[in-house]
Every structure is written in structure tokens, then in C-alpha cells.
Amino acid sequence: MTSKLKNKSILIMVDGFDIRYYDPTIMPVMAHMARNGFFKTGNAIFPSLTNANNISIACGCWPDEHGVTTNCYYDDQRQEAVFLEHADFLTTKTLFEKASQAGQKSALLTCKSKTTKILSNGVCFSVAAEFPEQEIREKYGDPPPMYSADINYWLCDIALDLLKNRDDLDLIYLHTTDYPMHMWPPEAPDSIAHMKKLDEYLRLFHEAAPEYTIALTADHGMNYKKKCWDLAKACGNRGIELEFSVSPVADRLLKHHRGFGGVAYVHLKSPSDQEQVVKILQSLDGVETVLDKDQAAEKYSLLASRIGDLVVLPDEDTVFGDLPEESELLAEDYRSHGSLHELQIPLLLYNYNGQPPKFKEINHNVDVSRFLFTTS
Amino acid sequence: MTSKLKNKSILIMVDGFDIRYYDPTIMPVMAHMARNGFFKTGNAIFPSLTNANNISIACGCWPDEHGVTTNCYYDDQRQEAVFLEHADFLTTKTLFEKASQAGQKSALLTCKSKTTKILSNGVCFSVAAEFPEQEIREKYGDPPPMYSADINYWLCDIALDLLKNRDDLDLIYLHTTDYPMHMWPPEAPDSIAHMKKLDEYLRLFHEAAPEYTIALTADHGMNYKKKCWDLAKACGNRGIELEFSVSPVADRLLKHHRGFGGVAYVHLKSPSDQEQVVKILQSLDGVETVLDKDQAAEKYSLLASRIGDLVVLPDEDTVFGDLPEESELLAEDYRSHGSLHELQIPLLLYNYNGQPPKFKEINHNVDVSRFLFTTS
């Protein structure tokens, strides 16, 4: 089976672009593209965290096919959580590799270095704004701080340069950071300035390369959170030690979310603990549902071998992570994601050739990237 | 191809249940079912009006297959808009007919009489609360006024009675009215009381018939609207007479929406008018997009022969309908639907047997009813 881009395309993955950040009056260019192209409010893939979604988009398939369900995983040799940052975790080819096999060239521009570590195969040009290489710094200047909105504009400027000057490229994958969404709700002036600026880049991209298809989607939404549970401590305090509890949202960007997120993968010391652990977890205020790995994998198209023994789903206000005590009330301005409550995202396609997208067929972010390719 | 219910089921179509009406703290029973069953925020079918969605749900297919795209249509013999209220408009069988062929019995309970007029084939028991038959009045009392929330409870009481006392039934289709959503936004105390009461019925339904699968979805959302255009007058005033402009939301329930909605089907006097009419329509403040019938049918899975020559899509604030002048500012409390801005609805499945629903496969209201059936 081969996959080939239908048209030169820029695929913009705006990290953390909850649909509530989309206001047509603030983003008139995006609104224009929505009206004259394809737009739908759709769903991210669960869990609503970067890797599971970013890699689904970049591979054009669901996590049960590409294998990545988390930003970090429990390494039972080292008995600790390890960041998932290597292409070896992929159980399928990326769209960049498929395009490359069809003789098409891809560039990967991302704020987060974990993205280039996982997705660089098949890419002929890549930049991670978090740690750019020397030649990138020389050409584009040093990037603004990782914990800023400005780093997104620095990356967009590179995309713009490629659109103007790299005729050989067929696909540009542009992945911003969600630091602004972690920091600011949609109505905050700083957020409005950020979304306006991203919108202006959409105009610049289209003007620079009017032949390009523009695709835009997101990996997850964002919500205020009120309370965090350390599930290992909570279970320990109630009489059962866990092997480990992973917060799959956790990555190296601690200032975004302190490593907390709205989902946990629980590893049991023994299968015989399961019944009692489920009972304890379900008794915790804010826990909505506990699924065993097979139920969760089946329901959400995940890989059962990579989500622990139990998947824990909280309400909108609750996150999980490592704490000094079993639980903690969070600061009022704390915002994060990971749960079923951060799934609503935009799905945008504009300036496509040939058969237009059908409303009923574009439902998740992964459908947006799939649409850019023909598979035969 | 035959279709058969997997399990006895009650399929609840809460007319106008915009996702913003779903607050887990107000609807704890629904929240419990969501946590322990399947829940997703999904999309209604465009146009976001009752018939196109209600009939898609009841037939388990999209409008290009069942043929119904509107509440009313332009009759070119009579040169006027006629309400679509007859089963002859269906170009496929309903799920009730398919169940009946498999020896399974369905009951159809609806507030709106248009529903029984279109969907009664294959049904062994039906009630339209708008005009109930004498024997229904004798058994259940006279219904409350059509323009009330109470009529929904009257209908739910009948559903409850059937669940308790009609062992022979396999499927109950329960279709409420959206009068409460037209009248009250989600935060209004009257709306909260309405949603709480519907939630309480979910509990009663499950207690009365614990063997039933409970499915719940909606036909469209609801938004405040600020302005209405009469497109025939607007085009006439700008130099081109239209054959007709249909407001597909219009039905006999004028108090709901005055016949105005966020979509229009424009019939041209001559194909040669098209270019100029499109130009005029696109110049009107609040019009976002004008699609020709083939584009619209292809994109939204409609039947091209039943949507006029042009489909007109407005912004969130704008509706179309018949007016004394070409446009009118609407009352501050006016709420309606029909457009791309009223598509976000709940998709709920609870207490199913066998293979559970997969997150990636349930995206529209029609997928909820489809899930209840096996097709072979």
C-alpha cells in the first residue's frame, strides 16, 4: 500500500487549540478558509495529549496501529517513568516516510523536541525550536524562550521562509506549542493576541504559496483543573501498593502542566490486586471511570500493551500526577488536558484540489492528515 | 440486507439538545450513563433541523439515502412552500420497518405530529402529543400545551408506561420538542428544571426496564440569532427575482422560530440567473457561503434534487425566512438553528450487550441509532 500527497500541503498542528479558542472575529483568515473550504468541530483522539494525537496525525492512523499512547511510559527494568522520545516506539510508518517513498519531500517544524525525536524518519528538513541546531540559529536567529508564545511565531517564520524559498518541498508539518493555552484561557488578552497572530500567519502562508493546501487541526483542548491525585500514594494509603502510576501527559515541559494530566495508566504489582485497586480508585473524589487495558484499548483504539493494566479517567476538574502527598488542590490558574473533557478541536481544510472532503468522513484530527494523501 | 435490533432499546431523540445543555451536575443520571457506557460530543447532520436529522436517525442513514432534507419544500405546481409531512418522501425504509421485517415491534412517541406523518410505517404503536388520538387521551389524559416543556413530560410518562407494561415491544423511539430550547438558554432556571426532569426520566426508564439499551442523541443545537433576511425580497430589491426561497426549518410550530432558520434553499427562475444571484447573496451581511446544489449535496450527503438550486449558509447570528421587508432585526431572546453553527450534540449509549461501541466509529447522531442494529 502506497500513500502519496494529492497536493503540496502545509499541515498545521496547533498544540492545545481547544475549539473554544476559535472565534471567527478574532481569526478572520481562518474563518474565511472555513467558509470557503472545509470546517468542522471534531474530536481529538483519547487520551487528549500531544503524543497520542500528534503521532496519529503524522502517521494518518490511530494509536492501535502506530503504537504511541503516551508522552512517557513505565520502564519496568528501571522502575521509573521514561519519556517516550524515539522513533523505535512507532509500529508503523509516518506519512513523511510514505511521502518519501513516493518521491515527495517533507519538512518537520516543531516547538517540542520530542516531536523531532519520534517523527524525523523520512523528513528532509527538521527544526525543533526547543533545541535548534547551529545552522538553524545562524539562519533564523536564536529562538525565543520555550515558555513563551513568541516561539510559535519564530517557528511560523521558518515555515513562511520554506513556503517562499523551498520549491522542492511537498509537505510542511508545523507543530506549535500549547504553552499559551496552558497559561491563558481563550478570553485573555494575551491569548487573543496569540490567536490573532497565528491567524495572520495563515494569511501569509497562503499568500506565499497559493498552490499549497492548508490543513489545520489540534491534538487536544484545555481546561482549568482544580485537584490532583497521586494515585500510587492514594492506593498505598488505602492498603495496596501499586507497581507504578504513569501520568501520560508528563513530558519535559514541566512549566506547562507540572506533569499532571487528566488520565493515568496504572500498573499493578499483581493481577490479583485489580479488583481492590479498581474499588479504591473509584472511591476517589473526581475519578469517573476505571477501565482495564483491554476495555480501554478496544474502546479508544489504543495498544493494550502500552497503557498499563488500568486506565483511569477523571472528571473535568481532576488530574493525576506525582505529588508529595496523595492529593493537592491546584492553583486557580492551573490549566491542563489529557481527559475526555478536552477533545473538541477544529478540523480545517482549505485550497484542496480534486474531490472535496465530505462532512461525514472528517471527524477526528487524523482524518485531516489522511485527506491530504491518496492511498493505493 | 436485513437489520435487526441487537437488544430491546429506547432511542431518545431530545429535539434541540445542544451540547451546551449538558451539564453533568444538572443531569447526574445522564452523567452516570456516560461514564459507564459510551458518550461523545458529536455532530448533527447539516442542515441542523429536525426532519433531516430525525429521519436520518430513524432510518439509520444520511439524507442522500433517505431523501429528506427539509421541514418544508417548494412545490412548483402550487408555487408555494409545502410542509413535508408524508412517508412518500422517504426513499428508503425506516429502522422501524426493518425491525418489523425481522419480527420486532416498534413504538413511536413524538411531540411533533409531522414525525408520525413521515415515520409511522412499520410502527405498531404511535403517539403524537401535538394531536393525540382519542384513546390515547382517555388513557393518558389530555396533553399539556404544545408550547410548553410539560408536553415532554407527558410523552415521557407514556414511554415509561410502555417500558413497564408492553413486554412485546422491542424499540421505543421517543422524540421530544425543542420548544424549551427555543425559549430558554442552558443557564435559565426554566431550562435547568427541564433538563433535570428529563434526566430523572432516564433514571425511571432504566429502573422500569433494566434490560433495555438506552440511546440518546439530538437533531440540532440552538443559538441566539440577531437578524433575518428574506432572500427573495433581498434579491428582488437588487434586480433579480427568485423563483422561491425556502426556509427549510419552517414547520407548523411558528412560536418556536417564526419559520426562520440558519439555512435557505434558493430556487432560481433560470439557470442563467445563478451567477448574479450568488453575487447578490454573498454581498448580504451575515451570509457566509453559497453552494450550488451539487456542491452542497456532495459535501453534506444530501439529495441534490431536494435542496433548490443554491444552498445559502449564514453566520451564527443570521437566519432566513419570509418577512414583510427584506430584513429584520430579531428580538433579543430569539433562538433558532439550521446552520453549521448548531451541530454540536450529545451521543450517548448505555446498557448495551455484546461488542461495545468504538469511540472512532460513533461521530454523528445517525451512528447512535445504527449501533442499535445488526445488519446482515
Tab-separated table of N, CA and C in Angstrom, chain A residues 68-137:
chain	number	residue	atom	x	y	z
A	68	VAL	N	1.738	4.567	19.762
A	68	VAL	CA	2.110	5.577	20.763
A	68	VAL	C	0.864	6.102	21.479
A	69	THR	N	0.854	5.930	22.776
A	69	THR	CA	-0.336	6.249	23.572
A	69	THR	C	-0.018	7.223	24.692
A	70	THR	N	1.190	7.750	24.716
A	70	THR	CA	1.613	8.474	25.918
A	70	THR	C	2.815	9.363	25.626
A	71	ASN	N	3.024	10.367	26.492
A	71	ASN	CA	4.263	11.139	26.434
A	71	ASN	C	5.383	10.449	27.217
A	72	CYS	N	4.998	9.599	28.187
A	72	CYS	CA	6.011	8.875	28.950
A	72	CYS	C	5.444	7.526	29.371
A	73	TYR	N	6.309	6.594	29.658
A	73	TYR	CA	5.840	5.242	29.940
A	73	TYR	C	6.637	4.673	31.105
A	74	TYR	N	6.105	3.627	31.681
A	74	TYR	CA	6.771	2.984	32.804
A	74	TYR	C	7.767	1.952	32.282
A	75	ASP	N	9.012	2.150	32.637
A	75	ASP	CA	10.053	1.197	32.258
A	75	ASP	C	10.243	0.239	33.434
A	76	ASP	N	9.815	-1.009	33.272
A	76	ASP	CA	9.818	-1.894	34.446
A	76	ASP	C	11.225	-2.381	34.804
A	77	GLN	N	12.175	-2.248	33.881
A	77	GLN	CA	13.565	-2.530	34.251
A	77	GLN	C	14.070	-1.452	35.209
A	78	ARG	N	13.883	-0.210	34.809
A	78	ARG	CA	14.393	0.902	35.616
A	78	ARG	C	13.426	1.292	36.728
A	79	GLN	N	12.220	0.730	36.658
A	79	GLN	CA	11.169	1.045	37.640
A	79	GLN	C	10.934	2.547	37.774
A	80	GLU	N	10.866	3.192	36.627
A	80	GLU	CA	10.549	4.623	36.643
A	80	GLU	C	9.889	5.012	35.325
A	81	ALA	N	9.318	6.207	35.318
A	81	ALA	CA	8.692	6.714	34.099
A	81	ALA	C	9.770	7.282	33.184
A	82	VAL	N	9.689	6.940	31.914
A	82	VAL	CA	10.683	7.373	30.938
A	82	VAL	C	9.951	8.125	29.830
A	83	PHE	N	10.542	9.221	29.383
A	83	PHE	CA	9.898	9.967	28.302
A	83	PHE	C	9.998	9.191	26.997
A	84	LEU	N	8.908	9.167	26.279
A	84	LEU	CA	8.870	8.440	25.015
A	84	LEU	C	9.385	9.379	23.926
A	85	GLU	N	10.607	9.139	23.515
A	85	GLU	CA	11.269	10.095	22.617
A	85	GLU	C	12.124	9.389	21.583
A	86	HIS	N	11.594	8.369	20.964
A	86	HIS	CA	12.397	7.674	19.973
A	86	HIS	C	11.494	7.026	18.927
A	87	ALA	N	11.941	7.079	17.682
A	87	ALA	CA	11.129	6.550	16.585
A	87	ALA	C	10.907	5.045	16.698
A	88	ASP	N	11.738	4.368	17.500
A	88	ASP	CA	11.566	2.917	17.642
A	88	ASP	C	10.219	2.543	18.244
A	89	PHE	N	9.585	3.499	18.919
A	89	PHE	CA	8.283	3.192	19.511
A	89	PHE	C	7.180	3.089	18.468
A	90	LEU	N	7.437	3.619	17.291
A	90	LEU	CA	6.411	3.579	16.243
A	90	LEU	C	6.299	2.175	15.670
A	91	THR	N	5.066	1.721	15.532
A	91	THR	CA	4.843	0.402	14.945
A	91	THR	C	4.330	0.520	13.506
A	92	THR	N	4.404	1.725	12.957
A	92	THR	CA	4.027	1.909	11.554
A	92	THR	C	4.882	3.023	10.957
A	93	LYS	N	4.755	3.229	9.678
A	93	LYS	CA	5.490	4.314	9.020
A	93	LYS	C	4.741	5.634	9.173
A	94	THR	N	5.502	6.726	9.228
A	94	THR	CA	4.865	8.045	9.225
A	94	THR	C	4.448	8.411	7.800
A	95	LEU	N	3.588	9.418	7.710
A	95	LEU	CA	3.224	9.925	6.381
A	95	LEU	C	4.441	10.526	5.683
A	96	PHE	N	5.401	11.033	6.465
A	96	PHE	CA	6.627	11.577	5.860
A	96	PHE	C	7.401	10.459	5.156
A	97	GLU	N	7.471	9.314	5.798
A	97	GLU	CA	8.168	8.181	5.175
A	97	GLU	C	7.434	7.711	3.927
A	98	LYS	N	6.106	7.680	4.032
A	98	LYS	CA	5.329	7.242	2.869
A	98	LYS	C	5.478	8.226	1.713
A	99	ALA	N	5.439	9.524	2.046
A	99	ALA	CA	5.633	10.537	1.002
A	99	ALA	C	7.016	10.373	0.382
A	100	SER	N	7.997	10.151	1.228
A	100	SER	CA	9.368	9.995	0.750
A	100	SER	C	9.480	8.817	-0.214
A	101	GLN	N	8.810	7.726	0.129
A	101	GLN	CA	8.824	6.559	-0.768
A	101	GLN	C	8.186	6.880	-2.115
A	102	ALA	N	7.259	7.852	-2.096
A	102	ALA	CA	6.621	8.267	-3.349
A	102	ALA	C	7.397	9.407	-4.006
A	103	GLY	N	8.601	9.695	-3.484
A	103	GLY	CA	9.440	10.734	-4.082
A	103	GLY	C	9.059	12.142	-3.668
A	104	GLN	N	8.304	12.270	-2.562
A	104	GLN	CA	7.870	13.594	-2.107
A	104	GLN	C	8.621	13.971	-0.831
A	105	LYS	N	8.922	15.251	-0.703
A	105	LYS	CA	9.776	15.705	0.394
A	105	LYS	C	8.985	16.404	1.492
A	106	SER	N	9.333	16.097	2.729
A	106	SER	CA	8.641	16.692	3.876
A	106	SER	C	9.605	17.463	4.768
A	107	ALA	N	9.085	18.547	5.351
A	107	ALA	CA	9.803	19.286	6.391
A	107	ALA	C	8.998	19.201	7.678
A	108	LEU	N	9.703	19.054	8.789
A	108	LEU	CA	9.051	18.931	10.092
A	108	LEU	C	9.509	20.087	10.972
A	109	LEU	N	8.576	20.971	11.296
A	109	LEU	CA	8.886	22.124	12.146
A	109	LEU	C	8.080	21.987	13.427
A	110	THR	N	8.760	21.962	14.547
A	110	THR	CA	8.039	21.769	15.795
A	110	THR	C	8.665	22.599	16.895
A	111	CYS	N	7.849	23.013	17.846
A	111	CYS	CA	8.406	23.658	19.031
A	111	CYS	C	9.034	22.634	19.957
A	112	LYS	N	8.416	21.443	20.013
A	112	LYS	CA	8.784	20.465	21.042
A	112	LYS	C	9.783	19.458	20.485
A	113	SER	N	10.915	19.334	21.152
A	113	SER	CA	11.967	18.473	20.614
A	113	SER	C	11.548	17.012	20.607
A	114	LYS	N	10.602	16.624	21.486
A	114	LYS	CA	10.178	15.222	21.467
A	114	LYS	C	9.599	14.854	20.103
A	115	THR	N	8.999	15.833	19.427
A	115	THR	CA	8.395	15.546	18.123
A	115	THR	C	9.443	15.147	17.092
A	116	THR	N	10.554	15.892	17.040
A	116	THR	CA	11.580	15.512	16.052
A	116	THR	C	12.227	14.185	16.431
A	117	LYS	N	12.329	13.925	17.733
A	117	LYS	CA	12.950	12.652	18.131
A	117	LYS	C	12.128	11.463	17.650
A	118	ILE	N	10.814	11.608	17.672
A	118	ILE	CA	9.958	10.474	17.296
A	118	ILE	C	9.683	10.448	15.801
A	119	LEU	N	9.566	11.626	15.196
A	119	LEU	CA	8.972	11.686	13.850
A	119	LEU	C	9.944	12.036	12.720
A	120	SER	N	11.236	12.035	12.975
A	120	SER	CA	12.144	12.536	11.937
A	120	SER	C	12.369	11.594	10.759
A	121	ASN	N	12.020	10.338	10.902
A	121	ASN	CA	12.247	9.423	9.776
A	121	ASN	C	11.503	9.891	8.525
A	122	GLY	N	12.216	9.935	7.423
A	122	GLY	CA	11.586	10.300	6.154
A	122	GLY	C	11.498	11.793	5.921
A	123	VAL	N	12.004	12.578	6.883
A	123	VAL	CA	11.924	14.031	6.775
A	123	VAL	C	13.240	14.560	6.205
A	124	CYS	N	13.173	15.526	5.288
A	124	CYS	CA	14.425	16.018	4.706
A	124	CYS	C	14.896	17.306	5.359
A	125	PHE	N	14.039	17.895	6.198
A	125	PHE	CA	14.422	19.133	6.883
A	125	PHE	C	13.633	19.184	8.171
A	126	SER	N	14.312	19.380	9.295
A	126	SER	CA	13.543	19.459	10.537
A	126	SER	C	14.133	20.485	11.485
A	127	VAL	N	13.237	21.100	12.238
A	127	VAL	CA	13.627	22.082	13.251
A	127	VAL	C	12.820	21.802	14.513
A	128	ALA	N	13.507	21.725	15.649
A	128	ALA	CA	12.816	21.726	16.942
A	128	ALA	C	13.194	23.030	17.630
A	129	ALA	N	12.243	23.907	17.777
A	129	ALA	CA	12.536	25.242	18.320
A	129	ALA	C	13.093	25.165	19.734
A	130	GLU	N	12.780	24.087	20.430
A	130	GLU	CA	13.280	23.920	21.797
A	130	GLU	C	14.813	23.846	21.800
A	131	PHE	N	15.370	23.104	20.854
A	131	PHE	CA	16.828	22.964	20.745
A	131	PHE	C	17.237	22.980	19.273
A	132	PRO	N	17.216	24.132	18.637
A	132	PRO	CA	17.545	24.151	17.205
A	132	PRO	C	19.044	23.947	16.975
A	133	GLU	N	19.360	23.399	15.834
A	133	GLU	CA	20.769	23.188	15.510
A	133	GLU	C	21.424	24.516	15.138
A	134	GLN	N	22.762	24.480	15.142
A	134	GLN	CA	23.520	25.712	14.960
A	134	GLN	C	23.174	26.407	13.640
A	135	GLU	N	23.070	25.613	12.575
A	135	GLU	CA	22.832	26.256	11.274
A	135	GLU	C	21.451	26.912	11.217
A	136	ILE	N	20.509	26.357	11.963
A	136	ILE	CA	19.180	26.977	12.033
A	136	ILE	C	19.263	28.298	12.799
A	137	ARG	N	19.999	28.275	13.899
A	137	ARG	CA	20.188	29.510	14.675
A	137	ARG	C	20.848	30.592	13.821
